[in-house]
CSV table of C-alpha atoms and ligand atoms in Angstrom, one decimal:
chain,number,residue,atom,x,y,z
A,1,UNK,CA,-99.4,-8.2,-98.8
A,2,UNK,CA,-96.0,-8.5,-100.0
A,3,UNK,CA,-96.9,-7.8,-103.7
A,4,UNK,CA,-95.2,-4.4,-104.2
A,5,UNK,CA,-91.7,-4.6,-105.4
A,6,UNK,CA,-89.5,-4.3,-102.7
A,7,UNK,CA,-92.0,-5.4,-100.2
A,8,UNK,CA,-90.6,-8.3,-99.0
A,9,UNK,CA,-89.5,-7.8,-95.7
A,10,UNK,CA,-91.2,-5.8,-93.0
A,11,UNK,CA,-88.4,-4.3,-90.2
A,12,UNK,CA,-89.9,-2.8,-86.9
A,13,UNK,CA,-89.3,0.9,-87.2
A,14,UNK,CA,-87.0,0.5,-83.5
A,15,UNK,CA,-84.6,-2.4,-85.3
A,16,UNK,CA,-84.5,0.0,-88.2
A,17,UNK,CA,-83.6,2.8,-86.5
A,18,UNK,CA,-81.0,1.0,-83.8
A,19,UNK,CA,-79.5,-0.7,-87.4
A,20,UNK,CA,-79.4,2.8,-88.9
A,21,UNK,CA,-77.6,4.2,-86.1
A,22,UNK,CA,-75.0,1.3,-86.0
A,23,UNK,CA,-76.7,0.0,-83.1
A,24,UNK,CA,-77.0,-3.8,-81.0
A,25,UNK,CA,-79.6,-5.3,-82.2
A,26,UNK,CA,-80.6,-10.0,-81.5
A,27,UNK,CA,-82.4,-11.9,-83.5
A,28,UNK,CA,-84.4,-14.6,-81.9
A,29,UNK,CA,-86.6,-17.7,-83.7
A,30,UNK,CA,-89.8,-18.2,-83.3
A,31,UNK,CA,-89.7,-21.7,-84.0
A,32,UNK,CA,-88.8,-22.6,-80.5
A,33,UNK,CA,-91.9,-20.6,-78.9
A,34,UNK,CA,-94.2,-22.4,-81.7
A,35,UNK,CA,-92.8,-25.6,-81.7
A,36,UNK,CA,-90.1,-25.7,-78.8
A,37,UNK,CA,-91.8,-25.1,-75.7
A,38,UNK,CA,-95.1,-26.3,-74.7
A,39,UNK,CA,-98.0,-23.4,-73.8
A,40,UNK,CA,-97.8,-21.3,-72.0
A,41,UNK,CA,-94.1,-21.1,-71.4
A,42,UNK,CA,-93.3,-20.6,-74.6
A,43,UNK,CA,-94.9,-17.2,-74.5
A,44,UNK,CA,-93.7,-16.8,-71.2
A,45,UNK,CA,-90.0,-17.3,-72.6
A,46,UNK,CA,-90.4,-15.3,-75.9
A,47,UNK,CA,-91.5,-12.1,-74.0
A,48,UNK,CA,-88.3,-13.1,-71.0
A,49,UNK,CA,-85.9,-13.4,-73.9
A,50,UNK,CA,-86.7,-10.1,-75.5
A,51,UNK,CA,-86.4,-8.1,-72.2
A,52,UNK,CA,-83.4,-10.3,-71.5
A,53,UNK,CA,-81.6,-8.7,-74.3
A,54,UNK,CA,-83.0,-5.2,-73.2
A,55,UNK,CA,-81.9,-5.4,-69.9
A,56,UNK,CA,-78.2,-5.8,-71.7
A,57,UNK,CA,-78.4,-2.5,-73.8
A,58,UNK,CA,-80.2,-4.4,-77.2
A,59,UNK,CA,-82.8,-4.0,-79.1
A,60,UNK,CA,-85.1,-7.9,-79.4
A,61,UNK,CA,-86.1,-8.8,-82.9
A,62,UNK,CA,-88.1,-11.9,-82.9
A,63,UNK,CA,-88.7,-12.8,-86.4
A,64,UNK,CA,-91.5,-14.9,-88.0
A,65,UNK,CA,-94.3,-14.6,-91.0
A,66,UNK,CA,-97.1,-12.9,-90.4
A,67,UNK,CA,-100.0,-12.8,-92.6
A,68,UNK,CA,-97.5,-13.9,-95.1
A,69,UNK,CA,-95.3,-10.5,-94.4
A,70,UNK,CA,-91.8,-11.8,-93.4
A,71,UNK,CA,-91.1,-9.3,-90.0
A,72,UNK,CA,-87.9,-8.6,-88.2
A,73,UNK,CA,-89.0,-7.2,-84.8
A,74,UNK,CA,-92.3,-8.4,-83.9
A,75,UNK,CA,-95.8,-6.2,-81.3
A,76,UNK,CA,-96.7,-7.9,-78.4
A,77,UNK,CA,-99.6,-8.9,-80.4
A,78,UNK,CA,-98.0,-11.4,-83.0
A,79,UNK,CA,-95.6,-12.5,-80.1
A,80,UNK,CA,-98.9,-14.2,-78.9
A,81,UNK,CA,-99.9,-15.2,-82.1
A,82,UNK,CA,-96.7,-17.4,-82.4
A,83,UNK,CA,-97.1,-18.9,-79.1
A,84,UNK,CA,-101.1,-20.0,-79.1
A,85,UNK,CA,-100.1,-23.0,-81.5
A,86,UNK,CA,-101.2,-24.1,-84.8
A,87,UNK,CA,-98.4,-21.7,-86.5
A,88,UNK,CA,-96.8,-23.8,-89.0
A,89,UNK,CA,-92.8,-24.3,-88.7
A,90,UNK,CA,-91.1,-22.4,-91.9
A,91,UNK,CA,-87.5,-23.4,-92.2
A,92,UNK,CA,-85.6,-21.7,-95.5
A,93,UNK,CA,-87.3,-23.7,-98.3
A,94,UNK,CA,-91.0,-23.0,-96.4
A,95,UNK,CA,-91.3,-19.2,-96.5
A,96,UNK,CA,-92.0,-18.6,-100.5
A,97,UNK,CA,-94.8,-20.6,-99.8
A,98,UNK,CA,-96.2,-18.9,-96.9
A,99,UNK,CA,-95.9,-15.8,-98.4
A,100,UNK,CA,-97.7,-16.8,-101.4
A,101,UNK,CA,-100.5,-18.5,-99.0
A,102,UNK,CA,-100.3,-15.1,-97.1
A,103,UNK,CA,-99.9,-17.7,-94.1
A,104,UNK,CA,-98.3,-17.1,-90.5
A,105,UNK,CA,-95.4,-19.2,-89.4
A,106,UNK,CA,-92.3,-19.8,-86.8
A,107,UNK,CA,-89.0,-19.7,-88.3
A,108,UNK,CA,-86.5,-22.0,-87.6
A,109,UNK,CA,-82.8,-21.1,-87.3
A,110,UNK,CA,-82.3,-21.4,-91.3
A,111,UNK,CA,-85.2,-19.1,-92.0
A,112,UNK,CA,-84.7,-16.5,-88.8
A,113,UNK,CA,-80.9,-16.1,-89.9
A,114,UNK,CA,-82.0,-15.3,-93.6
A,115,UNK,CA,-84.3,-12.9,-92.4
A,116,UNK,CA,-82.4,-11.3,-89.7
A,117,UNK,CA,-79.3,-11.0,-92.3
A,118,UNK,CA,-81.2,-9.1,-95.2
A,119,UNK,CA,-82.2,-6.8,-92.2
A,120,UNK,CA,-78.5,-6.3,-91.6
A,121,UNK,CA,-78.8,-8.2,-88.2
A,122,UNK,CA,-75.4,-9.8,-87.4
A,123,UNK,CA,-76.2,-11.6,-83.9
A,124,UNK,CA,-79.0,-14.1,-83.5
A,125,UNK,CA,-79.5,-16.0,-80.0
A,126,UNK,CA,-81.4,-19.3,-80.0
A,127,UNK,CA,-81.0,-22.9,-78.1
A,128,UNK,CA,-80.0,-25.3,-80.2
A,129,UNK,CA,-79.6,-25.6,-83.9
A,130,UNK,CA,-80.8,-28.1,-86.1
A,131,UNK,CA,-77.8,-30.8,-87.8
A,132,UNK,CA,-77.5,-33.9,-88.6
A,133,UNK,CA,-80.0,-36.6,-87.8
A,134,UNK,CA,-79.1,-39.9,-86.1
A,135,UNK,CA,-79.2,-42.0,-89.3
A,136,UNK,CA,-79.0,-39.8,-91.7
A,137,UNK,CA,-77.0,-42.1,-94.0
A,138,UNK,CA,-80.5,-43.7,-94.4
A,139,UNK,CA,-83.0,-41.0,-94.3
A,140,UNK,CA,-80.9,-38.2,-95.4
A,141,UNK,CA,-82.3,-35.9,-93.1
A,142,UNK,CA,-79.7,-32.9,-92.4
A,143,UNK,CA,-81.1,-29.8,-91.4
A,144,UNK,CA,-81.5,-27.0,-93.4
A,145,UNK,CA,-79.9,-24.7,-91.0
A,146,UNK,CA,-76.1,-26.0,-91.5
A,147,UNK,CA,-76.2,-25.1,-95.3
A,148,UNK,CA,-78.0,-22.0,-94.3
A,149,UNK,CA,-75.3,-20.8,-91.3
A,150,UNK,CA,-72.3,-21.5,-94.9
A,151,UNK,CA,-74.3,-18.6,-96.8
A,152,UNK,CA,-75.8,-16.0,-94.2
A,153,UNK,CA,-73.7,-13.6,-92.3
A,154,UNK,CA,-75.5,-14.0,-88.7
A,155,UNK,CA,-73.5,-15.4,-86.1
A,156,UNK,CA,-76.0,-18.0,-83.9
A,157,UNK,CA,-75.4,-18.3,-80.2
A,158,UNK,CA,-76.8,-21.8,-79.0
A,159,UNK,CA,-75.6,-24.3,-76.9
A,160,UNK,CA,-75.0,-27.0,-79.5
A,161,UNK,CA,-77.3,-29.3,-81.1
A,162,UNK,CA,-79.4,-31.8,-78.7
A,163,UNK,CA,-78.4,-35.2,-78.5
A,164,UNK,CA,-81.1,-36.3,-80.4
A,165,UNK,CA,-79.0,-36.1,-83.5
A,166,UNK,CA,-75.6,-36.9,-84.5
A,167,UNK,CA,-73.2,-34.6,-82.9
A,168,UNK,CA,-70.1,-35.5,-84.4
A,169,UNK,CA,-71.7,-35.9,-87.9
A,170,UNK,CA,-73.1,-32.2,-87.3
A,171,UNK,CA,-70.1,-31.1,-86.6
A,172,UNK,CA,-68.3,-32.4,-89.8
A,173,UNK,CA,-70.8,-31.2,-91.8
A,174,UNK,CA,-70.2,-27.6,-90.6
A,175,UNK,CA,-66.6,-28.4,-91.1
A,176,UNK,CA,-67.3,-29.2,-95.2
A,177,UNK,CA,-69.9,-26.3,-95.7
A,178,UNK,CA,-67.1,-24.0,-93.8
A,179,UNK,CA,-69.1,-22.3,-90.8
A,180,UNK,CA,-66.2,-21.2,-87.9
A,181,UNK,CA,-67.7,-22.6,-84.8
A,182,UNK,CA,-65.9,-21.7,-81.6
A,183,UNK,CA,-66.8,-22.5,-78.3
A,184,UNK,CA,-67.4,-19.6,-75.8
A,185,UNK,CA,-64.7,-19.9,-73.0
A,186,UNK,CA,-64.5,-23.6,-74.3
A,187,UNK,CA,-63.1,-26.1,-76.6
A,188,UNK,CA,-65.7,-28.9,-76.2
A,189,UNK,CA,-68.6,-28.6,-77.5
A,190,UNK,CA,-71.7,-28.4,-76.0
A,191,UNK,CA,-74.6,-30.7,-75.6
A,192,UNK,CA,-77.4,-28.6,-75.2
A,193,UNK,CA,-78.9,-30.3,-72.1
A,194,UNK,CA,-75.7,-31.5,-71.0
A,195,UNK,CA,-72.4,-28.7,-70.7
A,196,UNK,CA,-70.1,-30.8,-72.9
A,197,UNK,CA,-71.0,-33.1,-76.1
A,198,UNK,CA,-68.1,-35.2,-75.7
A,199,UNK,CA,-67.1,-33.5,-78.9
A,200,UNK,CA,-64.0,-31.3,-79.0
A,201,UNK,CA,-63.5,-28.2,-81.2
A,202,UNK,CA,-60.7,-26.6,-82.5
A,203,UNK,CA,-61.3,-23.1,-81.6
A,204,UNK,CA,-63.1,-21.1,-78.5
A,205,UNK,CA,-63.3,-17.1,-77.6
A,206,UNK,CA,-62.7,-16.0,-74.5
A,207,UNK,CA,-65.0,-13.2,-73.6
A,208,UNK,CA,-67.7,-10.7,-75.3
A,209,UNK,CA,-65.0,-9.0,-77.2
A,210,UNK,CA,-62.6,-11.6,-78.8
A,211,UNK,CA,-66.2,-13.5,-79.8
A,212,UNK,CA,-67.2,-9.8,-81.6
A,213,UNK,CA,-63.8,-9.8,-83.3
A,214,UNK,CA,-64.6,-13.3,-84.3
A,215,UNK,CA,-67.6,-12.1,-85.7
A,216,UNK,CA,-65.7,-8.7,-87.4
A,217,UNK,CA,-63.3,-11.2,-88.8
A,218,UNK,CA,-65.3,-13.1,-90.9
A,219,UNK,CA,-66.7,-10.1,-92.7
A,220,UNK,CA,-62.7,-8.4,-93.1
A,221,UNK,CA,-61.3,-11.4,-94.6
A,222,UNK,CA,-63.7,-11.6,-97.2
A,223,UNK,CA,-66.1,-14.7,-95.7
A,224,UNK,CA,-68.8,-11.9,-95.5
A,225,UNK,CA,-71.2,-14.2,-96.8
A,226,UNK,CA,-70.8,-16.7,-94.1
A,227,UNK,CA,-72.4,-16.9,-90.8
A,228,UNK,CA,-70.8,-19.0,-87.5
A,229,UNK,CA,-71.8,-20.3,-84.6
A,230,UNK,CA,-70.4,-19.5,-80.9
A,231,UNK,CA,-71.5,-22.3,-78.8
A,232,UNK,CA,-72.4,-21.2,-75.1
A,233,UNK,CA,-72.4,-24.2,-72.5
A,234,UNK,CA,-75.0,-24.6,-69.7
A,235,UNK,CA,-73.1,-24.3,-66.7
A,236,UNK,CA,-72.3,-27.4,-65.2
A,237,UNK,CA,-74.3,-26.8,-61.7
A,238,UNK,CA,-77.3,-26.5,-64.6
A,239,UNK,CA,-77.1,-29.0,-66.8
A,240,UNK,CA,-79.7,-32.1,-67.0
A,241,UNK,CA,-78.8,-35.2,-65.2
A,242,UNK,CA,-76.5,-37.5,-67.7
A,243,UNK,CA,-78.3,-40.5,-66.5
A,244,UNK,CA,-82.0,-39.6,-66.9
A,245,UNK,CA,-80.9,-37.9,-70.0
A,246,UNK,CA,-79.6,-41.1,-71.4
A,247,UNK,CA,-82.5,-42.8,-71.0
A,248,UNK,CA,-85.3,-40.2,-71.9
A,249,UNK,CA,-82.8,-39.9,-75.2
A,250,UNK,CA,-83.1,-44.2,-75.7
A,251,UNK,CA,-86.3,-44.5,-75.1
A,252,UNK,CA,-87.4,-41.1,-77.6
A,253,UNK,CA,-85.2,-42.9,-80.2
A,254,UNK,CA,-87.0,-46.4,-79.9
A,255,UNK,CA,-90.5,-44.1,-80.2
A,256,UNK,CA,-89.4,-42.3,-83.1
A,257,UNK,CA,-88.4,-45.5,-85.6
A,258,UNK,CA,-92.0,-47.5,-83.2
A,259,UNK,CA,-94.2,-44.5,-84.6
A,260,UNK,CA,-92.4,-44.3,-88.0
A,261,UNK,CA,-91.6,-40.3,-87.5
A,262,UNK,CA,-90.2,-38.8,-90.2
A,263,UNK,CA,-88.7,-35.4,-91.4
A,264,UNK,CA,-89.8,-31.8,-89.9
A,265,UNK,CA,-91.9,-33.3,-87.8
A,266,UNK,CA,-88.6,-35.3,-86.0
A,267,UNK,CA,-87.4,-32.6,-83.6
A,268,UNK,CA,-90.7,-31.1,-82.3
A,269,UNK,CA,-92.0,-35.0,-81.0
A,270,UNK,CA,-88.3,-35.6,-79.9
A,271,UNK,CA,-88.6,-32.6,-77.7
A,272,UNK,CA,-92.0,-33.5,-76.3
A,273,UNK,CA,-90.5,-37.0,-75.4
A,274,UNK,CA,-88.1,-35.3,-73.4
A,275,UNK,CA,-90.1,-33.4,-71.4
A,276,UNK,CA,-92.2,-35.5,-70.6
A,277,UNK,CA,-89.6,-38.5,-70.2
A,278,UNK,CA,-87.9,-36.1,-67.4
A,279,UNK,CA,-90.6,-35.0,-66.0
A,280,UNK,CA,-90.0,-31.4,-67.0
A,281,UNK,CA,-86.8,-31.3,-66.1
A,282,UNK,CA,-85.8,-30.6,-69.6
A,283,UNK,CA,-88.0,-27.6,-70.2
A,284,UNK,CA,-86.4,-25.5,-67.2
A,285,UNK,CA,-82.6,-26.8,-68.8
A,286,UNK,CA,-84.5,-25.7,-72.3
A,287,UNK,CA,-85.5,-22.3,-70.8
A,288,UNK,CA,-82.6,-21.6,-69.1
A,289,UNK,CA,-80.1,-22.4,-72.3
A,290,UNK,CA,-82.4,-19.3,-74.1
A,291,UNK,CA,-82.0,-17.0,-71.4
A,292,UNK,CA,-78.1,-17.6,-71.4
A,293,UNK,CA,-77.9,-16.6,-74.6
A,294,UNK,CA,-80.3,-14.0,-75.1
A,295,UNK,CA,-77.8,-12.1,-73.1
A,296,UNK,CA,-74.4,-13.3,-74.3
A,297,UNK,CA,-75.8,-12.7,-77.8
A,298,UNK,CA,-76.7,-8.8,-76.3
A,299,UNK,CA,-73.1,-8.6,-74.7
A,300,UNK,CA,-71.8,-9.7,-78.1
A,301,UNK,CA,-73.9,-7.7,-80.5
A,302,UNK,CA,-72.9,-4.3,-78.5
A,303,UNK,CA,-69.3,-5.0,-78.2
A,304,UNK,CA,-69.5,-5.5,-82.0
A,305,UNK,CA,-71.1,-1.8,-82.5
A,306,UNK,CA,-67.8,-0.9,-80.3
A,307,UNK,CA,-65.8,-2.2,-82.5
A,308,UNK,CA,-67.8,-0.9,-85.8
A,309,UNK,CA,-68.0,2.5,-84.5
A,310,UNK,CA,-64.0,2.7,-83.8
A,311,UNK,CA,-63.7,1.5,-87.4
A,312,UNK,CA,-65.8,4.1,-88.8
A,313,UNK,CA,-64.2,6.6,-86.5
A,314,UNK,CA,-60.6,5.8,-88.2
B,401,PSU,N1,-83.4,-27.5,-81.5
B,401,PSU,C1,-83.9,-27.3,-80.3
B,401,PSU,N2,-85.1,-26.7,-80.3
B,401,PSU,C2,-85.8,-26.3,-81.4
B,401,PSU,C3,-85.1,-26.5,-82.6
B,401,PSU,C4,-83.9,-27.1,-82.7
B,401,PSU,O1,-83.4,-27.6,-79.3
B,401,PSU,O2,-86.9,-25.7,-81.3
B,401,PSU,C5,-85.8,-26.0,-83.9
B,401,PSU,C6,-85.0,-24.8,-84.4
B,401,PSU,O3,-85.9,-23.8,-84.9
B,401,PSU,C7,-84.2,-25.4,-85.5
B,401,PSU,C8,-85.1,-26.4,-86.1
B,401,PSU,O4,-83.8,-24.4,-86.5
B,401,PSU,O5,-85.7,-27.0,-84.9
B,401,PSU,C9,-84.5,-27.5,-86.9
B,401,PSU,O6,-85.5,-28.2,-87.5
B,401,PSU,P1,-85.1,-29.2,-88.7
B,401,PSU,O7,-84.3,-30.3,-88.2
B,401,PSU,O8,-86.4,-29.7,-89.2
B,401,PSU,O9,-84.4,-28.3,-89.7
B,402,MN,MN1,-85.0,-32.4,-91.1
């Protein structure tokens, strides 16, 4: 159970083998499908996202803990597992822990991207990422996943971080810790449920191949240690109304300090607000954001391979 030297990490033999042979292989979290997405969507959604990044030319690995065995490339099995609820969210600080308790959990972006790294994973799709909490001057709640993202060599597709927390404080904060963030075919940043954050950014990629030269770059210039973010917009015919956004956002905000909500558990009962304050509406936006980059992620992670395998072939 993860007592044998060395044991620390189980890979599925097909993300081995597609690694080994310089292959495309996606990360994706199972924190969203544990704590994301109510049942039975969720499991709906983990299962679309892996064949999403098949259908591209990919290989899926969802990563969690099961049993306490940290695995890259998960059966059908413990896919189910994550989605039929009481698995306990495991960001980067979380998973000693489980594995001592021989516990199951969802990873969050911080813990996926550690994982999917020492697998030698470089792309990872998810919806948002964690970042700076709306008063964090206060509560000093930041998530784990920026610092994570400055010291893991995975590059996260999302679409931003939600509205729920500080967008232009996340951003900064990525700025000091020194993760690239570029914005795929844009420079303002996304807002998750909305196409643009109102934020701007000072660098986006064009198409599949500049983004896997963005990616290339940050390992040839000696930044191998460092992970980025390429932030995918909803398209605009897609996005979440503004107004009932706005309000649903208000009204989850006045809950939150009302019900006296504090750290980890923050984002999961934000996200429940939302859906139910839209009446859905924010689930099929949710869904729809994973799907989008499931497959940009794919495109990504196999024009990278290109690009590795003319570099080996120099
Ligand atoms: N943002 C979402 N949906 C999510 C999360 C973030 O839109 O499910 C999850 C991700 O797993 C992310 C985590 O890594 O929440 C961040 O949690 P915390 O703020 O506790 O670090
Ligand atoms: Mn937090």
């Amino acid at each position: 159970m993860g007592d044998a030297p060395g044991v620390n990490l189980e890979v599925s033999a097909e993300v081995r083998d597609t690694l080994g042979d310089g292959g495309p292989v996606v990360a994706l979290e199972s924190t969203l499908i544990s704590h994301g997405l109510p049942h039975p969507n969720n499991l709906d959604l983990a299962r679309e996202a892996e064949d999403i990044v098949r259908a591209e030319g990919a290989v899926p690995a969802t990563v969690a803990v099961i049993g306490g065995v940290p695995k890259v490339g998960l059966v059908p099995d413990e896919l189910e597992l994550l989605g039929d609820g009481g698995v306990p969210k495991l960001s980067i600080r979380d998973l000693p822990s489980a594995i001592a308790k021989g516990s199951h959990g969802a990873t969050t972006v911080a813990a996926t991207a550690h994982l999917a790294a020492r697998a030698g994973v470089r792309l990872f799709a998810t919806g948002g990422l964690g970042g700076v909490h709306r008063g964090a001057r206060e509560s000093w709640d930041i998530s784990a996943d920026l610092a994570a993202l400055s010291r893991t060599p995975v590059a996260v597709v999302c679409s931003g971080v939600k509205s729920i927390l500080d967008v232009p404080a996340t951003l900064e904060h990525l700025e000091t810790l020194g993760v690239p963030v570029a914005g795929f075919r844009t420079l303002r940043f996304p807002g998750f449920y909305l196409t643009d954050s109102g934020s701007q950014l000072d660098w986006s990629v064009e198409d599949e191949e500049e983004a896997a030269r963005l990616v290339a770059a940050t390992g040839r210039i000696g930044q191998d240690g460092c992970g980025l973010v390429i932030a995918n917009p909803i398209p605009e015919n897609e996005q979440l109304d503004r107004d009932l956004h706005d309000r649903a956002l208000e009204e989850g905000l006045d809950e939150l300090k009302r019900q006296g909500i504090r750290g980890k558990d923050v984002t999961p009962f934000l996200l429940t607000h939302f859906r139910e304050a839209t009446g859905g509406a924010s689930l099929g936006v949710n869904e729809q954001i994973i799907r989008n980059n499931a497959s940009l992620a794919a495109r990504i992670a196999i024009a990278l391979a290109r690009i590795k395998a003319r570099e080996r072939a120099l």
